[in-house]
Amino acid sequence: MSAIRHALATRRADDFAAWYQEVVSAADMAEESGVRGCMVIKPWGYGIWERMQRLLDARIKAAGVQNVYFPLFIPLGNFVREAAHVEGFAKEMAVVTHHRLIADGKGGLIPDPAAKLEEPLIVRPTSETIIGDAMSRWVQSWRDLPLLLNQWANVVRWEMRTRMFLRTSEFLWQEGHTAHDSRDDARAETMRALEMYRAFAEEDVALPVIAGEKPENERFPGAVETWSIEAMMQDGKALQAGTSHYLGTNFARAANIRFQDREGVQQFAHTTSWGVSTRMVGGLIMTHGDDDGLRVPPRLAPQQVVILPMLRGDDGDGALVDYCEALRAMVAAQSAFGEPLRVLLDKRPGKAAAKRWDWVRRGAPVLIEVGPRDREAGTVSLLRRDALWGEGGKPAFQTPTREAAAQALPGILAEIQGALFDQAHARRDANIERGITTADALADYFAPGNRYPGWAQVQWARPTGPALDAVVERLKALKLTVRNVPQGAEPADGACLFTGERAVERIIVARSY
RNA sequence: CGGGGAGUAGCGCAGCCCGGUAGCGCAUCUGCUUUGGGAGCAGAGGGUCGCAGGUUCGAAUCCUGUCUCCCCGACCA
């Protein structure tokens, strides 16, 4: 038993779903909007997304990909070309049918029947079709390839069940779209994007992931291959945190993206697409959050260091603020991870101890409280968010000198970034069961009493068609899905767990978001 | 989209069954006290009870519809 008084009302272990929602609101990240499935992303939540954008965009540009922007609206006729793609998205589409409102005579407004669109517009659920249409005009010769594009955009999918950041009807993402003159080149791009996501997730978000290929039944509609990075949440469920697709020539045929090769022969281009979304923010919460709120990895924190003067509303405040301003300047002069350190001096009136818990819940990596006694002694009181609690259920303050604190911060932030990754990595590895070889053992491992069981890595014979459907049904009975076939796993050396045939590869099986 | 639950002050809730003009805790504001760790006391402000109809002399409360959220399922980044 601990005497710790946590900053949240709900513990992860008691009700993970309720805890998640409490973090989203207590960390002041987002709130409901009144529109089904849509959310208002508040400054702290959006600031984290902006950091993700900045870091991922740098990686995208470093790969020679150029940013573009395509329209929100896609003509219906443009969308209907790739059959599997359309079938995959048709059920969840927002459609624009009118362009004007008129009074309904009862004080309200209705779409003007006289302003019905000749051809409805759909709100993009993803942009393969409209970008494919442009590519068909932009690509003529092998010299035009590869064509490497990316856009940062919002997309809309009419989801049946929504959750903040994890699945919203409208979400923000980047979608890369590339066209190539060969299968090999397009597949290489697919794998490059996947590796980019792995590095982004692990190095920037401190999110350990397993990269691998999705099974046939989990492929993106219209894709030839779909690859993903999968992260383990603290309740043991898997979260698909990024995807990369090799689309073959399916979309090129649908959009007529053709080029003349070196021999003068018309060929269809091979295309790819890849994306990471605001869902990553949800993954960050469920990976790094604790019973005191969010913990933001320093590379992503909008503010890495927050200085809290212990103001008393008396004459002593001026000198204290001066002391803190000087500290702020010292800290701001430091660099961490190759960028100037992001530091906030929170001078809002109020008790430092009360404001402290606001910043703990938001998950700022380092808090520095400064009182009159610190000022006189030339010290500060420093608290690491990744190691909040000390002896006796009290916050674990350190009291270095002001100068020492400022100089130590780059190192401390690097330590926190590493500590968050290491904790998540250790937890994930401890919760992957690799010894399951029978269906009964699998059912036992995921038995209802075992609340947060984690993942199982098992061997299978990679069934296809009806045989795969049968496997999917058996897994569904246990609420499980095949997440992916991990890259770099050991070769199969046993029997398929489902069919008893000789296994050909290892797969990750898990419950998922 | 099916099954279940819920919308009352910024947050968490009571009141509803049995209609009579809205309350508690935290937060906020003011004053006094306190002052190195999530302060105490006193006072104050803040709500057309999700929205729209209906029943009624009178609706947070009863009836109908509708919107939104949460949980479970089906579907999906």
GROMACS .gro file of N, CA, C and O (backbone and C1' of nucleotides) in nm, chain A residues 5 21 36-37 161 167-168 279 310 312 353 371 373-374 381 479, chain B residues 1 35-39 68-77:
model
  176
    5ARG      N    1  -0.081   1.016  -0.306
    5ARG     CA    2  -0.207   1.073  -0.349
    5ARG      C    3  -0.191   1.112  -0.496
    5ARG      O    4  -0.130   1.213  -0.530
   21GLN      N    5  -0.980   0.837  -2.082
   21GLN     CA    6  -1.060   0.959  -2.101
   21GLN      C    7  -1.025   1.066  -1.998
   21GLN      O    8  -1.025   1.185  -2.030
   36ARG      N    9  -2.090   1.451  -3.374
   36ARG     CA   10  -2.060   1.310  -3.351
   36ARG      C   11  -1.921   1.271  -3.400
   36ARG      O   12  -1.887   1.289  -3.516
   37GLY      N   13  -1.843   1.217  -3.309
   37GLY     CA   14  -1.714   1.162  -3.346
   37GLY      C   15  -1.605   1.265  -3.375
   37GLY      O   16  -1.496   1.227  -3.415
  161ARG      N   17  -1.812   0.373  -3.416
  161ARG     CA   18  -1.774   0.388  -3.276
  161ARG      C   19  -1.647   0.470  -3.266
  161ARG      O   20  -1.546   0.434  -3.324
  167ARG      N   21  -0.993   0.693  -3.262
  167ARG     CA   22  -1.079   0.676  -3.378
  167ARG      C   23  -1.182   0.787  -3.376
  167ARG      O   24  -1.278   0.781  -3.300
  168THR      N   25  -1.160   0.889  -3.456
  168THR     CA   26  -1.253   1.000  -3.466
  168THR      C   27  -1.302   1.007  -3.609
  168THR      O   28  -1.235   0.960  -3.700
  279ARG      N   29  -0.402   0.952  -3.433
  279ARG     CA   30  -0.412   0.833  -3.350
  279ARG      C   31  -0.283   0.811  -3.270
  279ARG      O   32  -0.286   0.756  -3.160
  310MET      N   33   0.716   3.032  -0.658
  310MET     CA   34   0.622   3.021  -0.546
  310MET      C   35   0.583   3.160  -0.500
  310MET      O   36   0.634   3.213  -0.400
  312ARG      N   37   0.378   3.475  -0.351
  312ARG     CA   38   0.300   3.493  -0.230
  312ARG      C   39   0.213   3.617  -0.236
  312ARG      O   40   0.145   3.649  -0.139
  353ALA      N   41   0.224   2.497  -0.568
  353ALA     CA   42   0.194   2.355  -0.544
  353ALA      C   43   0.067   2.312  -0.617
  353ALA      O   44   0.055   2.198  -0.658
  371GLY      N   45   1.127   2.886  -0.474
  371GLY     CA   46   1.075   2.965  -0.364
  371GLY      C   47   1.179   3.061  -0.312
  371GLY      O   48   1.295   3.057  -0.354
  373ARG      N   49   1.341   3.065  -0.042
  373ARG     CA   50   1.456   2.999   0.018
  373ARG      C   51   1.554   2.952  -0.089
  373ARG      O   52   1.676   2.959  -0.070
  374ASP      N   53   1.500   2.904  -0.203
  374ASP     CA   54   1.586   2.868  -0.316
  374ASP      C   55   1.663   2.990  -0.364
  374ASP      O   56   1.783   2.983  -0.391
  381SER      N   57   1.422   2.385  -0.702
  381SER     CA   58   1.366   2.255  -0.665
  381SER      C   59   1.314   2.189  -0.792
  381SER      O   60   1.219   2.236  -0.853
  479LYS      N   61  -1.168  -1.276  -2.964
  479LYS     CA   62  -1.152  -1.130  -2.980
  479LYS      C   63  -1.010  -1.094  -3.025
  479LYS      O   64  -0.957  -0.991  -2.989
  514C        P   65  -2.748   0.530  -3.838
  514C      O5'   66  -2.702   0.382  -3.795
  514C      C5'   67  -2.744   0.275  -3.876
  514C      C4'   68  -2.716   0.145  -3.808
  514C      C3'   69  -2.762   0.128  -3.664
  514C      O3'   70  -2.902   0.109  -3.652
  514C      C1'   71  -2.552   0.025  -3.694
  548U        P   72   0.273   3.096   0.898
  548U      O5'   73   0.327   3.039   0.759
  548U      C5'   74   0.312   2.902   0.727
  548U      C4'   75   0.335   2.881   0.579
  548U      C3'   76   0.477   2.918   0.536
  548U      O3'   77   0.522   2.823   0.443
  548U      C1'   78   0.318   3.039   0.409
  549G        P   79   0.663   2.754   0.467
  549G      O5'   80   0.672   2.682   0.325
  549G      C5'   81   0.569   2.593   0.283
  549G      C4'   82   0.635   2.481   0.208
  549G      C3'   83   0.730   2.398   0.295
  549G      O3'   84   0.728   2.263   0.254
  549G      C1'   85   0.851   2.499   0.119
  550G        P   86   0.646   2.161   0.342
  550G      O5'   87   0.509   2.132   0.267
  550G      C5'   88   0.406   2.231   0.259
  550G      C4'   89   0.353   2.230   0.119
  550G      C3'   90   0.319   2.091   0.068
  550G      O3'   91   0.214   2.105  -0.024
  550G      C1'   92   0.486   2.184  -0.067
  551G        P   93   0.070   2.040   0.010
  551G      O5'   94   0.021   2.034  -0.139
  551G      C5'   95   0.014   2.155  -0.214
  551G      C4'   96  -0.110   2.150  -0.298
  551G      C3'   97  -0.238   2.131  -0.216
  551G      O3'   98  -0.337   2.218  -0.264
  551G      C1'   99  -0.212   1.955  -0.372
  552A        P  100  -0.334   2.360  -0.173
  552A      O5'  101  -0.351   2.311  -0.024
  552A      C5'  102  -0.475   2.321   0.039
  552A      C4'  103  -0.452   2.361   0.182
  552A      C3'  104  -0.575   2.421   0.248
  552A      O3'  105  -0.659   2.317   0.295
  552A      C1'  106  -0.386   2.557   0.294
  581U        P  107  -2.534   1.315  -3.320
  581U      O5'  108  -2.466   1.333  -3.176
  581U      C5'  109  -2.388   1.447  -3.148
  581U      C4'  110  -2.350   1.448  -3.002
  581U      C3'  111  -2.275   1.326  -2.951
  581U      O3'  112  -2.138   1.328  -2.984
  581U      C1'  113  -2.445   1.384  -2.798
  582C        P  114  -2.057   1.190  -2.995
  582C      O5'  115  -2.036   1.150  -2.842
  582C      C5'  116  -1.956   1.229  -2.757
  582C      C4'  117  -1.967   1.180  -2.615
  582C      C3'  118  -1.932   1.034  -2.593
  582C      O3'  119  -1.793   1.014  -2.584
  582C      C1'  120  -2.133   1.084  -2.480
  583C        P  121  -1.733   0.871  -2.627
  583C      O5'  122  -1.771   0.778  -2.503
  583C      C5'  123  -1.713   0.801  -2.375
  583C      C4'  124  -1.771   0.704  -2.275
  583C      C3'  125  -1.764   0.558  -2.316
  583C      O3'  126  -1.637   0.502  -2.290
  583C      C1'  127  -1.980   0.607  -2.238
  584C        P  128  -1.585   0.382  -2.383
  584C      O5'  129  -1.668   0.258  -2.329
  584C      C5'  130  -1.648   0.209  -2.197
  584C      C4'  131  -1.744   0.094  -2.171
  584C      C3'  132  -1.744  -0.016  -2.276
  584C      O3'  133  -1.638  -0.108  -2.259
  584C      C1'  134  -1.966   0.045  -2.226
  585C        P  135  -1.577  -0.179  -2.388
  585C      O5'  136  -1.689  -0.285  -2.427
  585C      C5'  137  -1.727  -0.388  -2.336
  585C      C4'  138  -1.837  -0.472  -2.397
  585C      C3'  139  -1.818  -0.513  -2.542
  585C      O3'  140  -1.730  -0.621  -2.558
  585C      C1'  141  -2.038  -0.434  -2.512
  586G        P  142  -1.652  -0.634  -2.697
  586G      O5'  143  -1.771  -0.652  -2.799
  586G      C5'  144  -1.802  -0.779  -2.853
  586G      C4'  145  -1.925  -0.774  -2.939
  586G      C3'  146  -1.902  -0.749  -3.086
  586G      O3'  147  -1.860  -0.867  -3.154
  586G      C1'  148  -2.083  -0.617  -3.013
  587A        P  149  -1.740  -0.855  -3.260
  587A      O5'  150  -1.815  -0.798  -3.389
  587A      C5'  151  -1.897  -0.882  -3.467
  587A      C4'  152  -1.967  -0.801  -3.573
  587A      C3'  153  -1.876  -0.719  -3.664
  587A      O3'  154  -1.826  -0.794  -3.774
  587A      C1'  155  -2.043  -0.579  -3.577
  588C        P  156  -1.677  -0.763  -3.826
  588C      O5'  157  -1.684  -0.611  -3.871
  588C      C5'  158  -1.741  -0.575  -3.996
  588C      C4'  159  -1.723  -0.427  -4.020
  588C      C3'  160  -1.580  -0.378  -4.032
  588C      O3'  161  -1.522  -0.401  -4.160
  588C      C1'  162  -1.700  -0.235  -3.889
  589C        P  163  -1.360  -0.415  -4.172
  589C      O5'  164  -1.309  -0.274  -4.121
  589C      C5'  165  -1.237  -0.187  -4.209
  589C      C4'  166  -1.228  -0.051  -4.150
  589C      C3'  167  -1.090  -0.009  -4.099
  589C      O3'  168  -1.008   0.043  -4.202
  589C      C1'  169  -1.251   0.036  -3.933
  590A        P  170  -0.845   0.016  -4.198
  590A      O5'  171  -0.789   0.146  -4.126
  590A      C5'  172  -0.661   0.191  -4.166
  590A      C4'  173  -0.592   0.245  -4.044
  590A      C3'  174  -0.649   0.196  -3.912
  590A      O3'  175  -0.594   0.071  -3.873
  590A      C1'  176  -0.621   0.430  -3.908
   0.00000   0.00000   0.00000
